[in-house]
Amino acid sequence: MAEQRAPRPVEVAIGRRPEPVHTVAVYAFAGMAPFELGVVVEVFGLARPELAGLLSAPWYGLKVCAEVPGEPLAAVGGFSITAQHGLEELAAADTVVVVGVPNAFGGEVPPQLVRALRTAHERGARIVSICSGAFALAAAGLLDGQEATTHWRYVELLRRQYPAVRVNPDVLYVDNGELLTSAGSAAGIDLCLHLIRRDHGAKVANTVARRFVVPPHRDGGQAQFIEAAIRQVPQEDDGLAHSMQWALDHLATPLTVALLARAARMSERSYLRHFTARNGTSPMRWVVHQRIAASLPLLEALDGTVEEIAAAVGFESAATFRHHFTRTMRTSPTAYRRTFANRVA
């Protein structure tokens, strides 16, 4: 009888456990415009060989989600999209992106989406909207008491439907930590790059921007809060636009409402009324934002001390500059410089 041998222990090759991937889930629906969805897919779902050696954390894993996975969704332009994942996977993601709602003008936000957003938020997920997607976040109650933005076409509607939301129409995006909203279409690119910058740093975000063939910061100096670009003077008799252009040319000098009104050839009272109606903000608040925008490329390029930059863009002191910068950008000038200096060319 053959001698029985004790079974040999099973050898298990123990390798390095794969690092967890940050899951990004984006909401798809019938009737959607494909641009915003395409932005999210390309930013978070595309292979990134250009990032080899740059990442200190794993890249994203993307899931396109819909209420009924596997069902073709007709998109604007005469083609269909089929999402392979349902809303339960959207609710379980690390970052949730809503690129729009089926009908912002009078349409109800789908209750299933509202429930999924609330579940994701309660779990601590990061919730992001592009364009009319802000209506979904508002319907879920996530934006109550928060500052938010959306496409300019929807600003007044969002204010009327959700008066608890502090709607800011003058920025490309708003970062409230785990709740982020952006304006329409291309502003979604700005916000997605901002998310990469938060997660992986400026160098990685700038590398992705280069592949997108877009600037890392729109207009060379936009970060968390970006004022809408000011138009050039369209007509010689447009006094309001002329005064704004004049202010941009004289940011480093002391500016007052009286000076701006004089440049517009209006009374101060009339100027204040017309300026606020056109721009949705007061003249001096607008000036502060323009000065902050002018300071960003100086901080990024390491041109001068904070005190010198404050004087160069028209703030009366470094303390005043720091106060307004921190209030607007949600970070200090020094911290901003540390994060965004030496950008990839």
Short mmCIF file of C-alpha atoms in Angstrom, two decimals:
data_model
loop_
_atom_site.label_atom_id
_atom_site.label_comp_id
_atom_site.label_asym_id
_atom_site.label_seq_id
_atom_site.Cartn_x
_atom_site.Cartn_y
_atom_site.Cartn_z
CA MET A 1 0.00 0.00 0.00
CA ALA A 2 1.44 3.30 -1.02
CA GLU A 3 2.44 5.57 1.75
CA GLN A 4 0.01 8.45 2.18
CA ARG A 5 1.57 11.84 2.26
CA ALA A 6 0.18 14.80 4.10
CA PRO A 7 -1.23 17.34 1.70
CA ARG A 8 1.15 20.13 0.94
CA PRO A 9 0.03 23.58 1.93
CA VAL A 10 -1.31 25.63 -0.92
CA GLU A 11 1.12 28.28 -1.99
CA VAL A 12 -0.47 31.65 -2.53
CA ALA A 13 1.41 34.35 -4.34
CA ILE A 14 0.79 37.47 -2.33
CA GLY A 15 1.25 40.57 -4.39
CA ARG A 16 0.51 44.20 -3.72
CA ARG A 17 -3.18 44.80 -3.18
CA PRO A 18 -4.48 47.16 -5.89
CA GLU A 19 -5.18 50.62 -4.60
CA PRO A 20 -8.82 51.66 -4.47
CA VAL A 21 -9.98 53.68 -7.43
CA HIS A 22 -11.95 56.89 -6.95
CA THR A 23 -15.26 56.21 -8.70
CA VAL A 24 -16.93 58.99 -10.67
CA ALA A 25 -20.56 58.40 -11.66
CA VAL A 26 -22.31 60.64 -14.17
CA TYR A 27 -26.07 60.82 -14.74
CA ALA A 28 -27.43 60.25 -18.27
CA PHE A 29 -31.03 60.78 -19.38
CA ALA A 30 -33.18 60.86 -22.51
CA GLY A 31 -33.05 64.16 -24.36
CA MET A 32 -29.69 65.21 -22.97
CA ALA A 33 -27.19 67.33 -24.89
CA PRO A 34 -24.05 65.21 -25.34
CA PHE A 35 -21.39 67.90 -24.79
CA GLU A 36 -21.44 68.04 -21.00
CA LEU A 37 -21.55 64.24 -20.73
CA GLY A 38 -18.65 64.02 -23.17
CA VAL A 39 -16.59 66.40 -21.04
CA VAL A 40 -17.02 64.22 -17.95
CA VAL A 41 -16.33 61.01 -19.89
CA GLU A 42 -13.16 62.39 -21.47
CA VAL A 43 -11.81 63.91 -18.25
CA PHE A 44 -12.46 60.94 -15.98
CA GLY A 45 -12.86 57.96 -18.32
CA LEU A 46 -10.06 58.37 -20.85
CA ALA A 47 -6.77 56.52 -20.54
CA ARG A 48 -4.06 58.95 -19.45
CA PRO A 49 -0.61 57.71 -20.55
CA GLU A 50 0.63 61.31 -20.31
CA LEU A 51 0.28 61.06 -16.51
CA ALA A 52 2.77 58.20 -16.13
CA GLY A 53 5.02 59.01 -13.20
CA LEU A 54 2.95 62.02 -12.13
CA LEU A 55 0.20 60.38 -10.07
CA SER A 56 0.63 59.77 -6.36
CA ALA A 57 -2.91 58.36 -6.10
CA PRO A 58 -4.92 56.12 -8.43
CA TRP A 59 -6.81 57.71 -11.32
CA TYR A 60 -10.58 57.68 -11.58
CA GLY A 61 -12.95 54.92 -12.56
CA LEU A 62 -15.97 56.17 -14.52
CA LYS A 63 -19.53 54.86 -14.55
CA VAL A 64 -22.28 56.30 -16.76
CA CYS A 65 -25.57 55.75 -14.92
CA ALA A 66 -29.23 55.99 -15.83
CA GLU A 67 -32.58 55.16 -14.23
CA VAL A 68 -32.90 52.06 -16.45
CA PRO A 69 -29.46 50.65 -17.35
CA GLY A 70 -29.18 49.12 -20.81
CA GLU A 71 -32.06 51.14 -22.23
CA PRO A 72 -31.12 53.42 -25.19
CA LEU A 73 -31.43 57.10 -24.34
CA ALA A 74 -32.10 59.45 -27.27
CA ALA A 75 -29.64 62.35 -27.22
CA VAL A 76 -29.79 65.72 -28.95
CA GLY A 77 -28.42 65.29 -32.47
CA GLY A 78 -30.20 62.12 -33.52
CA PHE A 79 -28.26 59.34 -31.78
CA SER A 80 -28.63 57.25 -28.65
CA ILE A 81 -26.60 56.58 -25.52
CA THR A 82 -26.84 53.38 -23.50
CA ALA A 83 -25.74 53.56 -19.88
CA GLN A 84 -24.56 50.28 -18.36
CA HIS A 85 -25.08 51.25 -14.72
CA GLY A 86 -28.09 52.15 -12.61
CA LEU A 87 -28.75 54.83 -10.02
CA GLU A 88 -27.81 52.53 -7.16
CA GLU A 89 -24.24 52.65 -8.45
CA LEU A 90 -24.48 56.40 -8.82
CA ALA A 91 -25.52 56.63 -5.17
CA ALA A 92 -22.49 54.53 -4.18
CA ALA A 93 -19.87 56.54 -6.11
CA ASP A 94 -17.18 58.76 -4.60
CA THR A 95 -17.99 61.66 -6.91
CA VAL A 96 -21.40 62.12 -8.52
CA VAL A 97 -21.79 64.42 -11.53
CA VAL A 98 -25.18 65.63 -12.78
CA VAL A 99 -24.70 67.26 -16.18
CA GLY A 100 -28.30 68.39 -16.57
CA VAL A 101 -31.94 67.58 -15.93
CA PRO A 102 -34.52 66.47 -18.50
CA ASN A 103 -36.43 69.78 -18.54
CA ALA A 104 -35.20 72.67 -16.42
CA PHE A 105 -38.02 74.93 -17.59
CA GLY A 106 -40.98 73.56 -15.69
CA GLY A 107 -39.98 69.92 -15.60
CA GLU A 108 -39.85 67.84 -12.43
CA VAL A 109 -36.50 66.44 -11.37
CA PRO A 110 -36.86 62.62 -11.45
CA PRO A 111 -37.60 61.40 -7.90
CA GLN A 112 -35.21 58.44 -8.35
CA LEU A 113 -32.36 60.87 -9.04
CA VAL A 114 -33.26 62.97 -6.00
CA ARG A 115 -33.17 59.88 -3.77
CA ALA A 116 -29.84 58.75 -5.21
CA LEU A 117 -28.30 62.20 -4.64
CA ARG A 118 -29.48 62.30 -1.04
CA THR A 119 -28.10 58.83 -0.43
CA ALA A 120 -24.75 59.76 -1.96
CA HIS A 121 -24.59 62.99 0.05
CA GLU A 122 -25.38 61.20 3.31
CA ARG A 123 -22.53 58.80 2.58
CA GLY A 124 -20.15 61.73 2.21
CA ALA A 125 -19.81 61.62 -1.58
CA ARG A 126 -18.78 64.69 -3.54
CA ILE A 127 -21.71 66.00 -5.58
CA VAL A 128 -21.09 68.05 -8.73
CA SER A 129 -23.40 69.74 -11.22
CA ILE A 130 -22.86 71.22 -14.66
CA CYS A 131 -25.34 73.60 -16.29
CA SER A 132 -28.97 72.73 -15.36
CA GLY A 133 -27.75 69.89 -13.15
CA ALA A 134 -27.92 72.42 -10.30
CA PHE A 135 -31.70 71.94 -10.30
CA ALA A 136 -31.25 68.30 -9.28
CA LEU A 137 -28.98 69.24 -6.38
CA ALA A 138 -31.44 71.94 -5.33
CA ALA A 139 -34.41 69.56 -5.59
CA ALA A 140 -32.59 67.17 -3.26
CA GLY A 141 -32.19 70.01 -0.74
CA LEU A 142 -28.41 69.88 -0.95
CA LEU A 143 -27.99 73.55 -1.91
CA ASP A 144 -30.18 75.10 0.78
CA GLY A 145 -28.23 77.97 2.30
CA GLN A 146 -25.36 77.35 -0.12
CA GLU A 147 -23.93 79.53 -2.86
CA ALA A 148 -24.33 77.94 -6.29
CA THR A 149 -24.29 78.78 -9.97
CA THR A 150 -25.85 77.52 -13.18
CA HIS A 151 -26.14 78.53 -16.83
CA TRP A 152 -27.18 82.19 -17.15
CA ARG A 153 -30.41 81.14 -18.88
CA TYR A 154 -31.53 79.35 -15.74
CA VAL A 155 -30.40 81.82 -13.07
CA GLU A 156 -33.75 83.53 -12.42
CA LEU A 157 -35.66 80.26 -12.66
CA LEU A 158 -33.38 78.61 -10.10
CA ARG A 159 -33.85 81.59 -7.79
CA ARG A 160 -37.63 81.44 -8.07
CA GLN A 161 -37.96 77.68 -7.66
CA TYR A 162 -35.38 77.35 -4.86
CA PRO A 163 -35.22 80.63 -2.91
CA ALA A 164 -33.07 79.00 -0.20
CA VAL A 165 -30.19 78.74 -2.71
CA ARG A 166 -27.85 81.74 -2.99
CA VAL A 167 -27.46 81.87 -6.77
CA ASN A 168 -24.32 83.59 -8.07
CA PRO A 169 -24.56 84.25 -11.82
CA ASP A 170 -21.14 85.89 -12.11
CA VAL A 171 -18.81 82.91 -11.85
CA LEU A 172 -17.87 79.86 -13.87
CA TYR A 173 -18.12 77.56 -10.88
CA VAL A 174 -18.55 77.50 -7.11
CA ASP A 175 -16.68 75.13 -4.79
CA ASN A 176 -18.41 74.52 -1.45
CA GLY A 177 -16.20 71.59 -0.51
CA GLU A 178 -18.31 68.51 -1.21
CA LEU A 179 -20.90 70.41 -3.25
CA LEU A 180 -19.72 72.02 -6.49
CA THR A 181 -21.77 73.70 -9.22
CA SER A 182 -20.77 75.16 -12.57
CA ALA A 183 -22.26 77.29 -15.31
CA GLY A 184 -23.18 75.94 -18.72
CA SER A 185 -21.32 73.78 -21.20
CA ALA A 186 -17.63 74.72 -21.34
CA ALA A 187 -17.64 75.80 -17.68
CA GLY A 188 -17.87 72.08 -16.98
CA ILE A 189 -14.31 71.76 -18.30
CA ASP A 190 -13.14 74.41 -15.84
CA LEU A 191 -14.82 72.61 -12.96
CA CYS A 192 -13.52 69.16 -13.95
CA LEU A 193 -9.97 70.51 -14.15
CA HIS A 194 -10.50 72.10 -10.74
CA LEU A 195 -11.51 68.70 -9.33
CA ILE A 196 -8.33 67.14 -10.73
CA ARG A 197 -6.32 70.00 -9.25
CA ARG A 198 -7.88 69.36 -5.85
CA ASP A 199 -7.32 65.60 -6.02
CA HIS A 200 -3.95 65.35 -7.77
CA GLY A 201 -2.36 68.80 -7.75
CA ALA A 202 -1.72 71.55 -10.26
CA LYS A 203 0.86 69.68 -12.34
CA VAL A 204 -1.51 66.82 -13.15
CA ALA A 205 -4.41 69.19 -13.86
CA ASN A 206 -2.25 71.28 -16.15
CA THR A 207 -1.11 68.18 -18.05
CA VAL A 208 -4.73 67.13 -18.60
CA ALA A 209 -5.54 70.69 -19.72
CA ARG A 210 -2.77 70.52 -22.31
CA ARG A 211 -4.27 67.35 -23.77
CA PHE A 212 -7.65 69.11 -23.83
CA VAL A 213 -5.92 72.03 -25.59
CA VAL A 214 -7.38 74.48 -23.08
CA PRO A 215 -5.70 76.79 -20.55
CA PRO A 216 -5.32 75.43 -17.00
CA HIS A 217 -7.15 78.52 -15.79
CA ARG A 218 -9.47 80.34 -18.17
CA ASP A 219 -8.15 83.80 -19.03
CA GLY A 220 -4.86 82.89 -17.39
CA GLY A 221 -5.98 83.42 -13.81
CA GLN A 222 -9.15 81.63 -12.80
CA ALA A 223 -9.39 79.30 -9.85
CA GLN A 224 -12.19 78.61 -7.35
CA PHE A 225 -14.26 81.71 -8.13
CA ILE A 226 -14.00 83.45 -11.50
CA GLU A 227 -15.78 86.63 -12.50
CA ALA A 228 -17.46 86.62 -15.90
CA ALA A 229 -15.25 88.12 -18.60
CA ILE A 230 -15.85 91.81 -19.26
CA ARG A 231 -16.75 92.78 -22.80
CA GLN A 232 -14.81 95.34 -24.73
CA VAL A 233 -16.67 98.63 -25.21
CA PRO A 234 -19.22 97.79 -27.95
CA GLN A 235 -20.20 101.38 -28.77
CA GLU A 236 -18.81 104.80 -28.03
CA ASP A 237 -22.06 105.87 -26.39
CA ASP A 238 -22.26 102.85 -24.07
CA GLY A 239 -21.21 104.73 -20.97
CA LEU A 240 -21.54 101.77 -18.61
CA ALA A 241 -19.27 99.51 -20.66
CA HIS A 242 -16.84 102.38 -21.16
CA SER A 243 -16.60 102.90 -17.40
CA MET A 244 -15.90 99.20 -16.83
CA GLN A 245 -13.16 99.18 -19.43
CA TRP A 246 -11.76 102.37 -17.91
CA ALA A 247 -11.73 100.70 -14.48
CA LEU A 248 -9.85 97.69 -15.85
CA ASP A 249 -7.25 100.06 -17.29
CA HIS A 250 -6.87 101.81 -13.91
CA LEU A 251 -7.14 98.95 -11.38
CA ALA A 252 -3.96 100.00 -9.59
CA THR A 253 -5.38 103.45 -8.79
CA PRO A 254 -7.97 104.31 -6.12
CA LEU A 255 -11.43 103.74 -7.62
CA THR A 256 -14.77 104.99 -6.32
CA VAL A 257 -18.35 104.88 -7.53
CA ALA A 258 -18.07 108.62 -8.19
CA LEU A 259 -15.10 108.08 -10.53
CA LEU A 260 -16.81 105.23 -12.36
CA ALA A 261 -20.03 107.22 -12.73
CA ARG A 262 -18.03 110.14 -14.11
CA ALA A 263 -16.37 107.83 -16.67
CA ALA A 264 -19.86 106.64 -17.67
CA ARG A 265 -21.19 110.24 -17.75
CA MET A 266 -23.97 109.31 -15.33
CA SER A 267 -25.07 110.43 -11.91
CA GLU A 268 -23.93 108.15 -9.10
CA ARG A 269 -27.50 107.10 -8.35
CA SER A 270 -28.27 106.25 -11.97
CA TYR A 271 -24.92 104.50 -12.37
CA LEU A 272 -25.48 102.28 -9.34
CA ARG A 273 -28.92 101.27 -10.59
CA HIS A 274 -27.84 100.51 -14.18
CA PHE A 275 -24.60 98.77 -13.16
CA THR A 276 -26.34 96.42 -10.73
CA ALA A 277 -29.12 95.65 -13.23
CA ARG A 278 -26.60 94.72 -15.94
CA ASN A 279 -24.02 92.84 -13.85
CA GLY A 280 -25.94 91.47 -10.88
CA THR A 281 -23.46 92.97 -8.42
CA SER A 282 -22.38 96.37 -7.13
CA PRO A 283 -19.62 98.39 -8.86
CA MET A 284 -17.17 98.16 -5.97
CA ARG A 285 -17.72 94.44 -5.46
CA TRP A 286 -17.04 94.01 -9.18
CA VAL A 287 -13.85 96.05 -8.84
CA VAL A 288 -12.67 93.85 -5.96
CA HIS A 289 -13.18 90.72 -8.04
CA GLN A 290 -11.30 92.22 -10.99
CA ARG A 291 -8.39 93.11 -8.71
CA ILE A 292 -8.32 89.59 -7.33
CA ALA A 293 -8.39 88.17 -10.88
CA ALA A 294 -5.49 90.46 -11.81
CA SER A 295 -3.50 89.21 -8.81
CA LEU A 296 -3.71 85.52 -9.75
CA PRO A 297 -1.14 85.44 -12.58
CA LEU A 298 1.23 87.49 -10.39
CA LEU A 299 0.91 84.98 -7.56
CA GLU A 300 1.31 82.05 -9.95
CA ALA A 301 4.41 83.56 -11.56
CA LEU A 302 6.02 84.36 -8.18
CA ASP A 303 6.22 88.02 -9.22
CA GLY A 304 6.81 89.99 -6.04
CA THR A 305 5.70 89.67 -2.45
CA VAL A 306 2.06 89.57 -1.39
CA GLU A 307 2.43 93.19 -0.26
CA GLU A 308 3.80 94.25 -3.66
CA ILE A 309 1.06 92.37 -5.52
CA ALA A 310 -1.63 93.95 -3.32
CA ALA A 311 -0.36 97.42 -4.25
CA ALA A 312 0.06 96.53 -7.94
CA VAL A 313 -3.62 95.56 -8.33
CA GLY A 314 -4.98 98.48 -6.31
CA PHE A 315 -5.62 97.23 -2.77
CA GLU A 316 -4.84 99.83 -0.12
CA SER A 317 -2.97 97.30 2.04
CA ALA A 318 -1.85 93.68 2.13
CA ALA A 319 -4.32 93.06 4.96
CA THR A 320 -7.22 94.28 2.80
CA PHE A 321 -5.98 92.14 -0.09
CA ARG A 322 -5.78 89.04 2.11
CA HIS A 323 -9.26 89.68 3.50
CA HIS A 324 -10.94 90.00 0.11
CA PHE A 325 -8.86 87.24 -1.49
CA THR A 326 -9.72 84.74 1.26
CA ARG A 327 -13.39 85.69 1.22
CA THR A 328 -13.63 85.29 -2.56
CA MET A 329 -11.26 82.41 -3.27
CA ARG A 330 -11.76 80.44 -0.05
CA THR A 331 -7.99 80.28 0.42
CA SER A 332 -5.21 82.72 1.26
CA PRO A 333 -2.90 84.37 -1.32
CA THR A 334 0.03 82.43 0.12
CA ALA A 335 -1.80 79.11 -0.05
CA TYR A 336 -2.95 79.85 -3.59
CA ARG A 337 0.62 80.66 -4.61
CA ARG A 338 1.88 77.45 -3.03
CA THR A 339 -0.71 75.41 -4.97
CA PHE A 340 -0.68 77.05 -8.38
CA ALA A 341 2.80 78.54 -8.83
CA ASN A 342 5.11 77.18 -11.55
CA ARG A 343 2.34 75.90 -13.79
CA VAL A 344 3.20 73.64 -16.72
CA ALA A 345 3.81 75.74 -19.80
#
